Amino acid sequence: GVAAAYVPVGNAMIKSQYPSATRGVDAVSAVLTADALFNEYQTDPQLGASSEWVTTFPTKQFYVDPATVGTTATSYLPPFEETFGGGNGGRNDPGVACFAIKSRITDREGHVSLFDDCGLATCPPDFYPLDYLCYETAVLTFNQNWVEPGVASSILNSQLAANFASNNNQGSFELWWPHADEAMRTSSQHDVFIGLPVVGFLAVKYINANVTPGVLSNYSAVYSHRSSASCANSTNPQSACQ
C-alpha cells in the first residue's frame, strides 16, 4: 500500500513514501521533480548551427485533467497551477494548463546575455520577464526569430515552439519556476519536493557546406538537461529532508 521514491538531493538519498492507492503518481513525480533546468545552446551561423530544447512533464495530466481532479477552478493538484483550460497566461484553451517560468541566458564565459527583444521598454538585466509554458511537452528555440504559432521550428518542426532571442550565438540557458505553489504534496515523512516533475534534452544541429565542393554534411546530437533538486520538511521548514 506504499509507493516509495528515492530522490538524490545534494549528497543525500531521500526516501519518501506515498499511499499507492491514491497518490502513487506522487512517488513518480518526486523522482522527476526539479526546481531548475540547465543546458546549453549553439546558434552560430558560421557553423550552420541551431538548437532546440525539449521539456516534457510526463505526469502533468494526473494533476490538471478535470476528468481526474475535478472541474472547478481550484481543482488542480500541486505542483501545478491550474487545470486544463484554466486561463493562466491568457490561455483558455481546454487542452492546455499553464504555469509560470523564469529564464536566464549567459554566454560561454558566464556573462548574462543581452536581449534583442524582451517585450518591454527596458529589458531586465538578468532574466526574461515572467512567462508561461502551457503544454505537457514544450519546445524552446533559440534565435529563431521567425518562430511563432503555426510556423515550424528548424530542427523538430514544432509549430508550438517558444523562441528565446539573444545577442550571443552560444552559451547556457537556465529555466526555473518562480511560484511557491510549484511544490509537491507532502509525503508520509513530511517531505516536500520543490519544483515540477520534468525531463528533457537539448537537440543541436550543424550544417557544414565546406567539406568538399558539392558535399553538404549534417551533424546532430542530443544532450540531457541537467537539473537541481531541493526538499523541505513541512513540519519544520528549517529541517533538511532525511
Coordinates of C-alpha atoms in Angstrom, one line a residue:
G1 CA 0.0 0.0 0.0
V2 CA 3.0 2.3 -0.1
A3 CA 4.9 3.8 -3.1
A4 CA 8.4 4.8 -2.3
A5 CA 10.5 7.4 -4.1
Y6 CA 14.3 7.5 -3.7
V7 CA 15.5 11.0 -4.6
P8 CA 19.1 12.3 -4.7
V9 CA 19.3 15.8 -3.1
G10 CA 22.7 17.2 -2.6
N11 CA 24.8 14.4 -1.0
A12 CA 21.8 12.6 0.4
M13 CA 19.4 10.0 -0.9
I14 CA 15.9 10.9 0.4
K15 CA 13.4 8.1 0.8
S16 CA 9.8 9.4 0.7
Q17 CA 6.6 7.4 0.8
Y18 CA 3.1 8.0 -0.5
P19 CA -0.1 5.9 -0.3
S20 CA -0.1 3.9 -3.5
A21 CA -3.8 3.6 -3.9
T22 CA -4.5 7.4 -4.0
R23 CA -1.1 9.1 -4.6
G24 CA 1.2 6.6 -6.3
V25 CA 1.8 9.1 -9.1
D26 CA 3.4 11.4 -6.5
A27 CA 6.2 8.9 -6.0
V28 CA 7.0 9.0 -9.7
S29 CA 6.8 12.8 -9.8
A30 CA 9.0 13.1 -6.7
V31 CA 11.8 11.3 -8.6
L32 CA 11.5 13.6 -11.6
T33 CA 11.0 16.9 -9.7
A34 CA 13.5 19.7 -10.4
D35 CA 13.5 23.3 -9.2
A36 CA 15.6 24.4 -12.2
L37 CA 16.9 23.0 -15.5
F38 CA 20.3 23.8 -17.1
N39 CA 21.7 23.2 -20.6
E40 CA 23.4 25.0 -23.5
Y41 CA 22.6 26.3 -26.9
Q42 CA 24.5 26.9 -30.1
T43 CA 23.3 29.0 -33.0
D44 CA 26.5 30.3 -34.6
P45 CA 25.6 30.9 -38.3
Q46 CA 29.2 30.2 -39.3
L47 CA 28.7 26.6 -38.1
G48 CA 25.2 26.4 -39.6
A49 CA 24.1 25.7 -36.0
S50 CA 20.7 25.6 -34.5
S51 CA 19.4 24.5 -31.1
E52 CA 16.1 23.5 -29.5
W53 CA 15.2 22.4 -26.0
V54 CA 12.6 19.8 -25.3
T55 CA 11.0 19.9 -21.8
T56 CA 8.3 17.4 -21.0
F57 CA 6.2 17.0 -17.8
P58 CA 5.2 13.3 -18.1
T59 CA 2.9 13.1 -15.0
K60 CA 1.2 16.5 -15.5
Q61 CA -2.1 15.1 -16.7
F62 CA -2.7 13.4 -13.3
Y63 CA -2.7 16.8 -11.6
V64 CA -4.6 19.0 -14.1
D65 CA -7.1 16.9 -16.1
P66 CA -10.6 17.8 -14.9
A67 CA -11.7 14.2 -15.6
T68 CA -9.3 13.2 -12.8
V69 CA -9.1 16.1 -10.4
G70 CA -12.4 17.9 -10.8
T71 CA -13.8 20.7 -12.8
T72 CA -13.7 23.7 -10.5
A73 CA -11.1 26.4 -11.0
T74 CA -9.2 25.3 -7.9
S75 CA -9.4 21.5 -8.6
Y76 CA -5.8 21.2 -9.8
L77 CA -3.2 19.5 -7.6
P78 CA 0.2 20.7 -6.6
P79 CA 2.8 21.2 -8.0
F80 CA 0.9 22.6 -11.0
E81 CA -1.1 25.9 -11.0
E82 CA -4.3 25.2 -12.9
T83 CA -6.5 22.6 -14.7
F84 CA -6.7 22.2 -18.4
G85 CA -8.3 25.4 -19.7
G86 CA -7.7 27.3 -16.5
G87 CA -6.7 30.5 -18.3
N88 CA -3.2 31.4 -16.9
G89 CA -1.2 33.4 -19.3
G90 CA -4.4 34.4 -21.1
R91 CA -4.8 30.8 -22.4
N92 CA -8.4 29.4 -22.1
D93 CA -7.8 26.5 -24.4
P94 CA -9.2 23.3 -22.8
G95 CA -6.2 21.4 -24.0
V96 CA -3.5 23.4 -22.1
A97 CA -2.7 24.1 -18.4
C98 CA -0.2 26.9 -18.0
F99 CA 2.4 27.6 -15.3
A100 CA 4.9 30.4 -14.8
I101 CA 8.5 30.2 -15.8
K102 CA 11.6 32.4 -15.4
S103 CA 14.7 32.0 -17.6
R104 CA 18.3 33.3 -17.9
I105 CA 20.8 33.2 -20.8
T106 CA 24.5 33.6 -20.3
D107 CA 27.4 33.5 -22.8
R108 CA 30.1 30.9 -22.7
E109 CA 32.0 32.9 -20.1
G110 CA 29.0 33.1 -17.8
H111 CA 28.2 36.7 -18.5
V112 CA 24.5 37.5 -18.6
S113 CA 23.3 37.9 -22.2
L114 CA 21.6 41.0 -23.5
F115 CA 18.3 40.5 -25.3
D116 CA 17.3 41.5 -28.8
D117 CA 13.7 41.9 -27.7
C118 CA 12.3 41.2 -24.3
G119 CA 8.9 42.8 -25.0
L120 CA 9.5 45.7 -22.5
A121 CA 10.7 49.2 -22.9
T122 CA 13.6 48.5 -20.6
C123 CA 14.8 44.9 -20.6
P124 CA 15.6 43.3 -17.2
P125 CA 19.3 42.9 -16.6
D126 CA 19.5 39.3 -15.7
F127 CA 16.5 37.3 -16.9
Y128 CA 13.5 37.2 -19.2
P129 CA 10.2 38.6 -17.9
L130 CA 7.7 36.2 -16.4
D131 CA 6.3 33.9 -19.0
Y132 CA 4.2 30.7 -19.2
L133 CA 4.6 27.2 -20.5
C134 CA 1.3 25.5 -21.3
Y135 CA 1.8 22.2 -22.9
E136 CA 2.7 18.8 -21.4
T137 CA 5.7 18.8 -23.8
A138 CA 7.2 22.2 -24.8
V139 CA 9.8 23.0 -27.5
L140 CA 12.0 26.1 -26.8
T141 CA 14.0 27.5 -29.7
F142 CA 17.0 30.0 -29.7
N143 CA 17.5 32.9 -32.1
Q144 CA 14.8 31.5 -34.4
N145 CA 13.1 34.9 -34.6
W146 CA 10.6 33.7 -37.2
V147 CA 9.1 31.0 -34.9
E148 CA 5.5 31.7 -33.9
P149 CA 2.4 29.6 -33.5
G150 CA 1.8 27.7 -36.8
V151 CA 5.4 28.2 -38.0
A152 CA 7.6 25.1 -37.8
S153 CA 10.9 25.2 -35.9
S154 CA 14.1 24.4 -37.7
I155 CA 15.1 21.1 -36.0
L156 CA 12.0 19.4 -34.6
N157 CA 9.4 21.1 -36.9
S158 CA 7.3 22.1 -33.9
Q159 CA 4.5 24.5 -34.7
L160 CA 4.0 25.3 -31.0
A161 CA 7.6 26.4 -30.1
A162 CA 8.5 29.4 -27.9
N163 CA 11.6 31.3 -29.1
F164 CA 14.2 33.0 -26.9
A165 CA 16.3 35.6 -28.6
S166 CA 19.9 36.6 -27.5
N167 CA 22.7 38.6 -29.0
N168 CA 25.0 35.7 -28.3
N169 CA 25.2 32.8 -30.7
Q170 CA 26.2 30.3 -28.0
G171 CA 26.1 29.9 -24.3
S172 CA 24.0 28.5 -21.4
F173 CA 20.3 28.6 -20.7
E174 CA 18.6 28.2 -17.3
L175 CA 14.8 27.6 -16.7
W176 CA 13.1 27.6 -13.4
W177 CA 9.7 28.0 -11.7
P178 CA 9.2 31.2 -9.7
H179 CA 6.0 30.5 -7.8
A180 CA 5.8 29.0 -4.3
D181 CA 2.8 26.9 -5.5
E182 CA 5.2 24.8 -7.5
A183 CA 6.0 22.2 -4.8
M184 CA 4.9 18.6 -4.4
R185 CA 2.3 17.4 -1.9
T186 CA 3.7 16.3 1.5
S187 CA 5.0 12.7 1.8
S188 CA 4.3 10.5 4.7
Q189 CA 7.7 11.6 6.1
H190 CA 6.6 15.3 5.7
D191 CA 9.0 15.8 2.8
V192 CA 8.1 18.4 0.2
F193 CA 10.0 18.4 -3.1
I194 CA 10.2 21.8 -4.6
G195 CA 9.6 22.3 -8.3
L196 CA 8.0 20.4 -11.2
P197 CA 8.4 16.8 -12.5
V198 CA 10.3 17.4 -15.7
V199 CA 12.7 15.7 -18.1
G200 CA 14.1 16.7 -21.5
F201 CA 17.1 17.3 -23.7
L202 CA 18.9 19.8 -25.9
A203 CA 18.9 19.0 -29.7
V204 CA 21.7 20.6 -31.7
K205 CA 22.1 20.5 -35.5
Y206 CA 25.2 21.6 -37.5
I207 CA 25.4 22.0 -41.3
N208 CA 28.8 22.0 -42.9
A209 CA 29.0 23.2 -46.6
N210 CA 32.8 23.2 -46.7
V211 CA 33.8 19.6 -46.5
T212 CA 34.5 19.3 -50.3
P213 CA 32.9 21.1 -53.2
G214 CA 29.3 19.9 -53.7
V215 CA 29.1 18.0 -50.5
L216 CA 26.8 19.1 -47.7
S217 CA 27.3 17.4 -44.3
N218 CA 24.8 17.4 -41.4
Y219 CA 25.5 16.6 -37.8
S220 CA 23.1 16.2 -35.0
A221 CA 23.4 15.5 -31.3
V222 CA 21.2 15.4 -28.1
Y223 CA 22.3 16.2 -24.6
S224 CA 20.1 15.6 -21.5
H225 CA 19.2 18.5 -19.3
R226 CA 21.0 19.0 -16.0
S227 CA 18.8 19.8 -13.1
S228 CA 18.8 20.8 -9.4
A229 CA 16.5 19.3 -6.7
S230 CA 15.5 20.6 -3.4
C231 CA 13.4 19.3 -0.5
A232 CA 11.9 20.9 2.6
N233 CA 10.3 19.4 5.7
S234 CA 6.8 20.5 6.1
T235 CA 6.7 20.2 9.9
N236 CA 10.0 22.0 10.4
P237 CA 10.9 24.1 7.3
Q238 CA 14.4 24.7 8.7
S239 CA 15.0 21.0 8.8
A240 CA 16.6 19.1 5.9
C241 CA 14.7 16.1 4.4
Q242 CA 16.1 12.8 5.6

